[in-house]
């Protein structure tokens, strides 16, 4: 009777172990089925198109002065440099005209000392800064043809003769010239006498 009880006890333990492991296997199977169903649902959903992006507000066009940010063709938007239009050029020329008038009034007050850079450096730098600032304001590059036209005009008006101005070289006054000639002539005999005297002194000591 003892072997039969042993086998019965062993069989009962195997049955309990099988029943204990069955719920874990069922849970794992349910999780796998849920993952497969979620994957099928996500694959069944349509991918976002350009129309859906427009309806969500992500396909709109944002305009800034002189530039346009296009999101329909580029997704999240990149600044595209706009081509200068006639209206943009007219507005730029009208604004830089004030820069030119301020510069010209300042140059006229200098009274023809236009070839002295220390006199004209300030208004010239102000003109260049004004042209560059207005170009950035209207979305134009710098230098540009319209700014170069103004700079070329000011060189023709104010600095046309500056390249011809050269420093004139002249001889020093006669008294200065004679002093420069006589001084080394008188210095040479003194140096010769000093050398001879030092050599005789060294011979006498020896």
PDB file of C-alpha atoms in Angstrom:
ATOM      1  CA  UNK A   1       0.000   0.000   0.000  1.00  0.00           C
ATOM      2  CA  UNK A   2       2.908   2.364   0.572  1.00  0.00           C
ATOM      3  CA  UNK A   3       4.038   2.489  -3.127  1.00  0.00           C
ATOM      4  CA  UNK A   4       0.474   3.272  -4.271  1.00  0.00           C
ATOM      5  CA  UNK A   5       0.204   6.157  -1.800  1.00  0.00           C
ATOM      6  CA  UNK A   6       3.552   7.488  -2.952  1.00  0.00           C
ATOM      7  CA  UNK A   7       2.531   7.447  -6.622  1.00  0.00           C
ATOM      8  CA  UNK A   8      -0.810   9.058  -5.751  1.00  0.00           C
ATOM      9  CA  UNK A   9       0.930  11.778  -3.805  1.00  0.00           C
ATOM     10  CA  UNK A  10       3.399  12.413  -6.634  1.00  0.00           C
ATOM     11  CA  UNK A  11       0.583  12.518  -9.198  1.00  0.00           C
ATOM     12  CA  UNK A  12      -1.341  14.985  -7.054  1.00  0.00           C
ATOM     13  CA  UNK A  13       1.667  17.304  -6.887  1.00  0.00           C
ATOM     14  CA  UNK A  14       2.085  17.203 -10.682  1.00  0.00           C
ATOM     15  CA  UNK A  15      -1.598  18.013 -11.139  1.00  0.00           C
ATOM     16  CA  UNK A  16      -1.386  20.962  -8.739  1.00  0.00           C
ATOM     17  CA  UNK A  17       1.726  22.241 -10.508  1.00  0.00           C
ATOM     18  CA  UNK A  18      -0.037  22.002 -13.886  1.00  0.00           C
ATOM     19  CA  UNK A  19      -3.077  23.862 -12.549  1.00  0.00           C
ATOM     20  CA  UNK A  20      -0.842  26.527 -10.970  1.00  0.00           C
ATOM     21  CA  UNK A  21       1.062  27.148 -14.258  1.00  0.00           C
ATOM     22  CA  UNK A  22      -2.097  27.291 -16.431  1.00  0.00           C
ATOM     23  CA  UNK A  23      -3.244  30.844 -15.383  1.00  0.00           C
ATOM     24  CA  UNK A  24       0.214  32.284 -16.187  1.00  0.00           C
ATOM     25  CA  UNK A  25       0.113  30.776 -19.667  1.00  0.00           C
ATOM     26  CA  UNK A  26      -3.400  32.157 -20.210  1.00  0.00           C
ATOM     27  CA  UNK A  27      -2.306  35.623 -19.186  1.00  0.00           C
ATOM     28  CA  UNK A  28       0.637  35.496 -21.581  1.00  0.00           C
ATOM     29  CA  UNK A  29      -1.646  34.414 -24.416  1.00  0.00           C
ATOM     30  CA  UNK A  30      -4.072  37.265 -23.699  1.00  0.00           C
ATOM     31  CA  UNK A  31      -1.224  39.796 -23.754  1.00  0.00           C
ATOM     32  CA  UNK A  32       0.023  38.493 -27.100  1.00  0.00           C
ATOM     33  CA  UNK A  33      -3.481  38.700 -28.600  1.00  0.00           C
ATOM     34  CA  UNK A  34      -3.857  42.279 -27.337  1.00  0.00           C
ATOM     35  CA  UNK A  35      -0.539  43.316 -28.894  1.00  0.00           C
ATOM     36  CA  UNK A  36      -1.521  41.815 -32.258  1.00  0.00           C
ATOM     37  CA  UNK A  37      -4.887  43.614 -32.210  1.00  0.00           C
ATOM     38  CA  UNK A  38      -3.257  46.968 -31.380  1.00  0.00           C
ATOM     39  CA  UNK A  39      -0.775  46.499 -34.215  1.00  0.00           C
ATOM     40  CA  UNK A  40      -3.587  45.807 -36.681  1.00  0.00           C
ATOM     41  CA  UNK A  41      -5.499  48.895 -35.525  1.00  0.00           C
ATOM     42  CA  UNK A  42      -2.466  51.141 -35.950  1.00  0.00           C
ATOM     43  CA  UNK A  43      -1.814  49.762 -39.429  1.00  0.00           C
ATOM     44  CA  UNK A  44      -5.434  50.298 -40.388  1.00  0.00           C
ATOM     45  CA  UNK A  45      -5.303  54.035 -39.529  1.00  0.00           C
ATOM     46  CA  UNK A  46      -4.539  56.285 -42.537  1.00  0.00           C
ATOM     47  CA  UNK A  47      -1.246  58.196 -42.527  1.00  0.00           C
ATOM     48  CA  UNK A  48      -1.469  61.995 -42.208  1.00  0.00           C
ATOM     49  CA  UNK A  49      -1.612  63.799 -45.539  1.00  0.00           C
ATOM     50  CA  UNK A  50      -1.128  67.390 -46.560  1.00  0.00           C
ATOM     51  CA  UNK A  51      -4.849  68.069 -46.262  1.00  0.00           C
ATOM     52  CA  UNK A  52      -4.962  66.802 -42.685  1.00  0.00           C
ATOM     53  CA  UNK A  53      -1.951  68.922 -41.812  1.00  0.00           C
ATOM     54  CA  UNK A  54      -3.715  71.955 -43.255  1.00  0.00           C
ATOM     55  CA  UNK A  55      -6.813  71.238 -41.177  1.00  0.00           C
ATOM     56  CA  UNK A  56      -4.616  71.035 -38.049  1.00  0.00           C
ATOM     57  CA  UNK A  57      -2.955  74.357 -38.831  1.00  0.00           C
ATOM     58  CA  UNK A  58       0.484  72.920 -39.630  1.00  0.00           C
ATOM     59  CA  UNK A  59       0.306  73.555 -43.354  1.00  0.00           C
ATOM     60  CA  UNK A  60      -0.292  77.288 -43.200  1.00  0.00           C
ATOM     61  CA  UNK A  61       1.995  79.898 -44.687  1.00  0.00           C
ATOM     62  CA  UNK A  62       3.654  82.438 -42.429  1.00  0.00           C
ATOM     63  CA  UNK A  63       4.792  85.683 -44.005  1.00  0.00           C
ATOM     64  CA  UNK A  64       7.376  88.050 -42.583  1.00  0.00           C
ATOM     65  CA  UNK A  65       8.662  91.275 -44.138  1.00  0.00           C
ATOM     66  CA  UNK A  66      10.723  90.366 -47.172  1.00  0.00           C
ATOM     67  CA  UNK A  67      10.571  86.613 -46.530  1.00  0.00           C
ATOM     68  CA  UNK A  68       8.074  83.802 -46.587  1.00  0.00           C
ATOM     69  CA  UNK A  69       8.026  80.642 -44.494  1.00  0.00           C
ATOM     70  CA  UNK A  70       6.477  77.826 -46.465  1.00  0.00           C
ATOM     71  CA  UNK A  71       5.252  74.818 -44.508  1.00  0.00           C
ATOM     72  CA  UNK A  72       3.252  73.039 -47.166  1.00  0.00           C
ATOM     73  CA  UNK A  73       6.305  71.884 -49.097  1.00  0.00           C
ATOM     74  CA  UNK A  74       8.852  71.726 -46.302  1.00  0.00           C
ATOM     75  CA  UNK A  75       7.046  70.236 -43.316  1.00  0.00           C
ATOM     76  CA  UNK A  76       8.103  72.398 -40.397  1.00  0.00           C
ATOM     77  CA  UNK A  77       9.098  75.467 -42.431  1.00  0.00           C
ATOM     78  CA  UNK A  78      12.337  77.010 -43.616  1.00  0.00           C
ATOM     79  CA  UNK A  79      13.001  80.645 -44.481  1.00  0.00           C
ATOM     80  CA  UNK A  80      13.086  80.970 -48.244  1.00  0.00           C
ATOM     81  CA  UNK A  81      14.853  84.076 -49.515  1.00  0.00           C
ATOM     82  CA  UNK A  82      12.383  86.025 -51.566  1.00  0.00           C
ATOM     83  CA  UNK A  83      13.286  87.580 -54.886  1.00  0.00           C
ATOM     84  CA  UNK A  84      13.334  91.399 -54.694  1.00  0.00           C
ATOM     85  CA  UNK A  85      10.190  92.823 -56.250  1.00  0.00           C
ATOM     86  CA  UNK A  86       9.687  96.231 -57.810  1.00  0.00           C
ATOM     87  CA  UNK A  87       7.741  97.497 -54.817  1.00  0.00           C
ATOM     88  CA  UNK A  88      10.434  96.282 -52.424  1.00  0.00           C
ATOM     89  CA  UNK A  89      13.155  98.036 -54.418  1.00  0.00           C
ATOM     90  CA  UNK A  90      11.148 101.273 -54.552  1.00  0.00           C
ATOM     91  CA  UNK A  91      10.609 101.229 -50.794  1.00  0.00           C
ATOM     92  CA  UNK A  92      14.289 100.529 -50.197  1.00  0.00           C
ATOM     93  CA  UNK A  93      15.390 103.354 -52.488  1.00  0.00           C
ATOM     94  CA  UNK A  94      12.961 105.749 -50.793  1.00  0.00           C
ATOM     95  CA  UNK A  95      14.340 104.860 -47.355  1.00  0.00           C
ATOM     96  CA  UNK A  96      18.015 105.028 -48.291  1.00  0.00           C
ATOM     97  CA  UNK A  97      17.378 108.459 -49.785  1.00  0.00           C
ATOM     98  CA  UNK A  98      17.208 109.751 -46.214  1.00  0.00           C
ATOM     99  CA  UNK A  99      20.596 108.140 -45.552  1.00  0.00           C
ATOM    100  CA  UNK A 100      22.021 109.939 -48.575  1.00  0.00           C
ATOM    101  CA  UNK A 101      20.543 113.319 -47.608  1.00  0.00           C
ATOM    102  CA  UNK A 102      21.958 113.104 -44.075  1.00  0.00           C
ATOM    103  CA  UNK A 103      25.349 112.115 -45.427  1.00  0.00           C
ATOM    104  CA  UNK A 104      25.392 114.872 -48.049  1.00  0.00           C
ATOM    105  CA  UNK A 105      24.417 117.579 -45.560  1.00  0.00           C
ATOM    106  CA  UNK A 106      27.205 116.426 -43.250  1.00  0.00           C
ATOM    107  CA  UNK A 107      29.754 116.375 -46.055  1.00  0.00           C
ATOM    108  CA  UNK A 108      28.742 119.854 -47.238  1.00  0.00           C
ATOM    109  CA  UNK A 109      29.466 121.207 -43.767  1.00  0.00           C
ATOM    110  CA  UNK A 110      33.068 119.936 -43.828  1.00  0.00           C
ATOM    111  CA  UNK A 111      34.113 122.645 -46.350  1.00  0.00           C
ATOM    112  CA  UNK A 112      36.065 120.680 -48.945  1.00  0.00           C
ATOM    113  CA  UNK A 113      38.402 118.795 -46.621  1.00  0.00           C
ATOM    114  CA  UNK A 114      37.056 115.610 -48.157  1.00  0.00           C
ATOM    115  CA  UNK A 115      40.403 113.927 -48.755  1.00  0.00           C
ATOM    116  CA  UNK A 116      41.254 113.909 -45.059  1.00  0.00           C
ATOM    117  CA  UNK A 117      40.048 110.563 -43.741  1.00  0.00           C
ATOM    118  CA  UNK A 118      39.923 111.795 -40.150  1.00  0.00           C
ATOM    119  CA  UNK A 119      37.356 114.371 -41.235  1.00  0.00           C
ATOM    120  CA  UNK A 120      35.087 112.162 -43.350  1.00  0.00           C
ATOM    121  CA  UNK A 121      35.391 108.775 -41.626  1.00  0.00           C
ATOM    122  CA  UNK A 122      32.405 109.376 -39.345  1.00  0.00           C
ATOM    123  CA  UNK A 123      29.812 110.387 -41.994  1.00  0.00           C
ATOM    124  CA  UNK A 124      31.093 107.757 -44.431  1.00  0.00           C
ATOM    125  CA  UNK A 125      30.755 104.999 -41.828  1.00  0.00           C
ATOM    126  CA  UNK A 126      27.282 106.264 -40.904  1.00  0.00           C
ATOM    127  CA  UNK A 127      26.214 106.098 -44.544  1.00  0.00           C
ATOM    128  CA  UNK A 128      27.470 102.531 -44.911  1.00  0.00           C
ATOM    129  CA  UNK A 129      25.741 101.454 -41.694  1.00  0.00           C
ATOM    130  CA  UNK A 130      22.468 103.086 -42.762  1.00  0.00           C
ATOM    131  CA  UNK A 131      22.534 101.336 -46.152  1.00  0.00           C
ATOM    132  CA  UNK A 132      23.267  97.974 -44.524  1.00  0.00           C
ATOM    133  CA  UNK A 133      20.571  98.411 -41.872  1.00  0.00           C
ATOM    134  CA  UNK A 134      17.913  99.307 -44.443  1.00  0.00           C
ATOM    135  CA  UNK A 135      18.936  96.342 -46.612  1.00  0.00           C
ATOM    136  CA  UNK A 136      18.422  93.935 -43.704  1.00  0.00           C
ATOM    137  CA  UNK A 137      15.118  95.606 -42.851  1.00  0.00           C
ATOM    138  CA  UNK A 138      13.752  94.976 -46.347  1.00  0.00           C
ATOM    139  CA  UNK A 139      15.201  91.471 -46.639  1.00  0.00           C
ATOM    140  CA  UNK A 140      17.849  92.426 -49.202  1.00  0.00           C
ATOM    141  CA  UNK A 141      21.447  91.366 -49.102  1.00  0.00           C
ATOM    142  CA  UNK A 142      24.335  93.737 -48.586  1.00  0.00           C
ATOM    143  CA  UNK A 143      26.137  94.882 -50.608  1.00  0.00           C
ATOM    144  CA  UNK A 144      23.431  95.198 -53.242  1.00  0.00           C
ATOM    145  CA  UNK A 145      23.316  97.091 -56.561  1.00  0.00           C
ATOM    146  CA  UNK A 146      21.293  99.989 -55.141  1.00  0.00           C
ATOM    147  CA  UNK A 147      23.632 100.552 -52.202  1.00  0.00           C
ATOM    148  CA  UNK A 148      26.659 100.277 -54.487  1.00  0.00           C
ATOM    149  CA  UNK A 149      25.134 102.929 -56.747  1.00  0.00           C
ATOM    150  CA  UNK A 150      24.954 105.392 -53.841  1.00  0.00           C
ATOM    151  CA  UNK A 151      28.505 104.608 -52.699  1.00  0.00           C
ATOM    152  CA  UNK A 152      29.779 105.014 -56.266  1.00  0.00           C
ATOM    153  CA  UNK A 153      27.977 108.362 -56.545  1.00  0.00           C
ATOM    154  CA  UNK A 154      29.535 109.711 -53.368  1.00  0.00           C
ATOM    155  CA  UNK A 155      32.980 108.711 -54.618  1.00  0.00           C
ATOM    156  CA  UNK A 156      32.349 110.607 -57.839  1.00  0.00           C
ATOM    157  CA  UNK A 157      31.092 113.714 -56.036  1.00  0.00           C
ATOM    158  CA  UNK A 158      33.319 113.948 -52.973  1.00  0.00           C
ATOM    159  CA  UNK A 159      36.426 111.844 -53.595  1.00  0.00           C
ATOM    160  CA  UNK A 160      37.077 112.184 -57.323  1.00  0.00           C
ATOM    161  CA  UNK A 161      40.269 114.212 -56.842  1.00  0.00           C
ATOM    162  CA  UNK A 162      41.598 112.540 -53.725  1.00  0.00           C
ATOM    163  CA  UNK A 163      43.718 110.055 -55.657  1.00  0.00           C
ATOM    164  CA  UNK A 164      45.595 112.971 -57.297  1.00  0.00           C
ATOM    165  CA  UNK A 165      46.614 114.516 -53.997  1.00  0.00           C
ATOM    166  CA  UNK A 166      50.185 113.496 -53.168  1.00  0.00           C
ATOM    167  CA  UNK A 167      52.467 114.831 -50.452  1.00  0.00           C
ATOM    168  CA  UNK A 168      54.962 117.326 -51.853  1.00  0.00           C
ATOM    169  CA  UNK A 169      58.577 116.658 -50.946  1.00  0.00           C
ATOM    170  CA  UNK A 170      60.873 119.645 -50.379  1.00  0.00           C
ATOM    171  CA  UNK A 171      64.379 120.210 -49.076  1.00  0.00           C
ATOM    172  CA  UNK A 172      64.827 121.299 -45.456  1.00  0.00           C
ATOM    173  CA  UNK A 173      65.843 124.897 -44.732  1.00  0.00           C
ATOM    174  CA  UNK A 174      69.451 125.844 -45.411  1.00  0.00           C
ATOM    175  CA  UNK A 175      70.423 126.336 -41.781  1.00  0.00           C
ATOM    176  CA  UNK A 176      69.144 122.876 -40.875  1.00  0.00           C
ATOM    177  CA  UNK A 177      70.873 121.385 -43.900  1.00  0.00           C
ATOM    178  CA  UNK A 178      74.223 123.020 -42.981  1.00  0.00           C
ATOM    179  CA  UNK A 179      73.957 121.792 -39.398  1.00  0.00           C
ATOM    180  CA  UNK A 180      73.329 118.246 -40.593  1.00  0.00           C
ATOM    181  CA  UNK A 181      76.425 118.423 -42.837  1.00  0.00           C
ATOM    182  CA  UNK A 182      78.850 120.155 -40.445  1.00  0.00           C
ATOM    183  CA  UNK A 183      78.016 118.067 -37.364  1.00  0.00           C
ATOM    184  CA  UNK A 184      79.386 114.737 -38.682  1.00  0.00           C
ATOM    185  CA  UNK A 185      82.405 116.494 -40.236  1.00  0.00           C
ATOM    186  CA  UNK A 186      83.384 117.983 -36.884  1.00  0.00           C
ATOM    187  CA  UNK A 187      82.647 114.754 -35.050  1.00  0.00           C
ATOM    188  CA  UNK A 188      85.042 112.627 -37.106  1.00  0.00           C
ATOM    189  CA  UNK A 189      88.325 114.353 -35.986  1.00  0.00           C
ATOM    190  CA  UNK A 190      87.175 114.268 -32.380  1.00  0.00           C
ATOM    191  CA  UNK A 191      86.588 110.526 -32.558  1.00  0.00           C
ATOM    192  CA  UNK A 192      89.962 109.947 -34.234  1.00  0.00           C
ATOM    193  CA  UNK A 193      91.738 111.974 -31.538  1.00  0.00           C
ATOM    194  CA  UNK A 194      89.940 110.060 -28.802  1.00  0.00           C
ATOM    195  CA  UNK A 195      90.972 106.693 -30.266  1.00  0.00           C
ATOM    196  CA  UNK A 196      94.633 107.729 -30.613  1.00  0.00           C
ATOM    197  CA  UNK A 197      94.743 109.076 -27.075  1.00  0.00           C
ATOM    198  CA  UNK A 198      93.263 105.878 -25.636  1.00  0.00           C
ATOM    199  CA  UNK A 199      95.761 103.744 -27.551  1.00  0.00           C
ATOM    200  CA  UNK A 200      98.739 105.804 -26.262  1.00  0.00           C
ATOM    201  CA  UNK A 201      97.427 105.585 -22.722  1.00  0.00           C
ATOM    202  CA  UNK A 202      97.180 101.801 -22.920  1.00  0.00           C
ATOM    203  CA  UNK A 203     100.766 101.563 -24.297  1.00  0.00           C
ATOM    204  CA  UNK A 204     102.101 103.736 -21.463  1.00  0.00           C
ATOM    205  CA  UNK A 205     100.481 101.544 -18.839  1.00  0.00           C
ATOM    206  CA  UNK A 206     101.935  98.398 -20.368  1.00  0.00           C
TER     207      UNK A 206
END
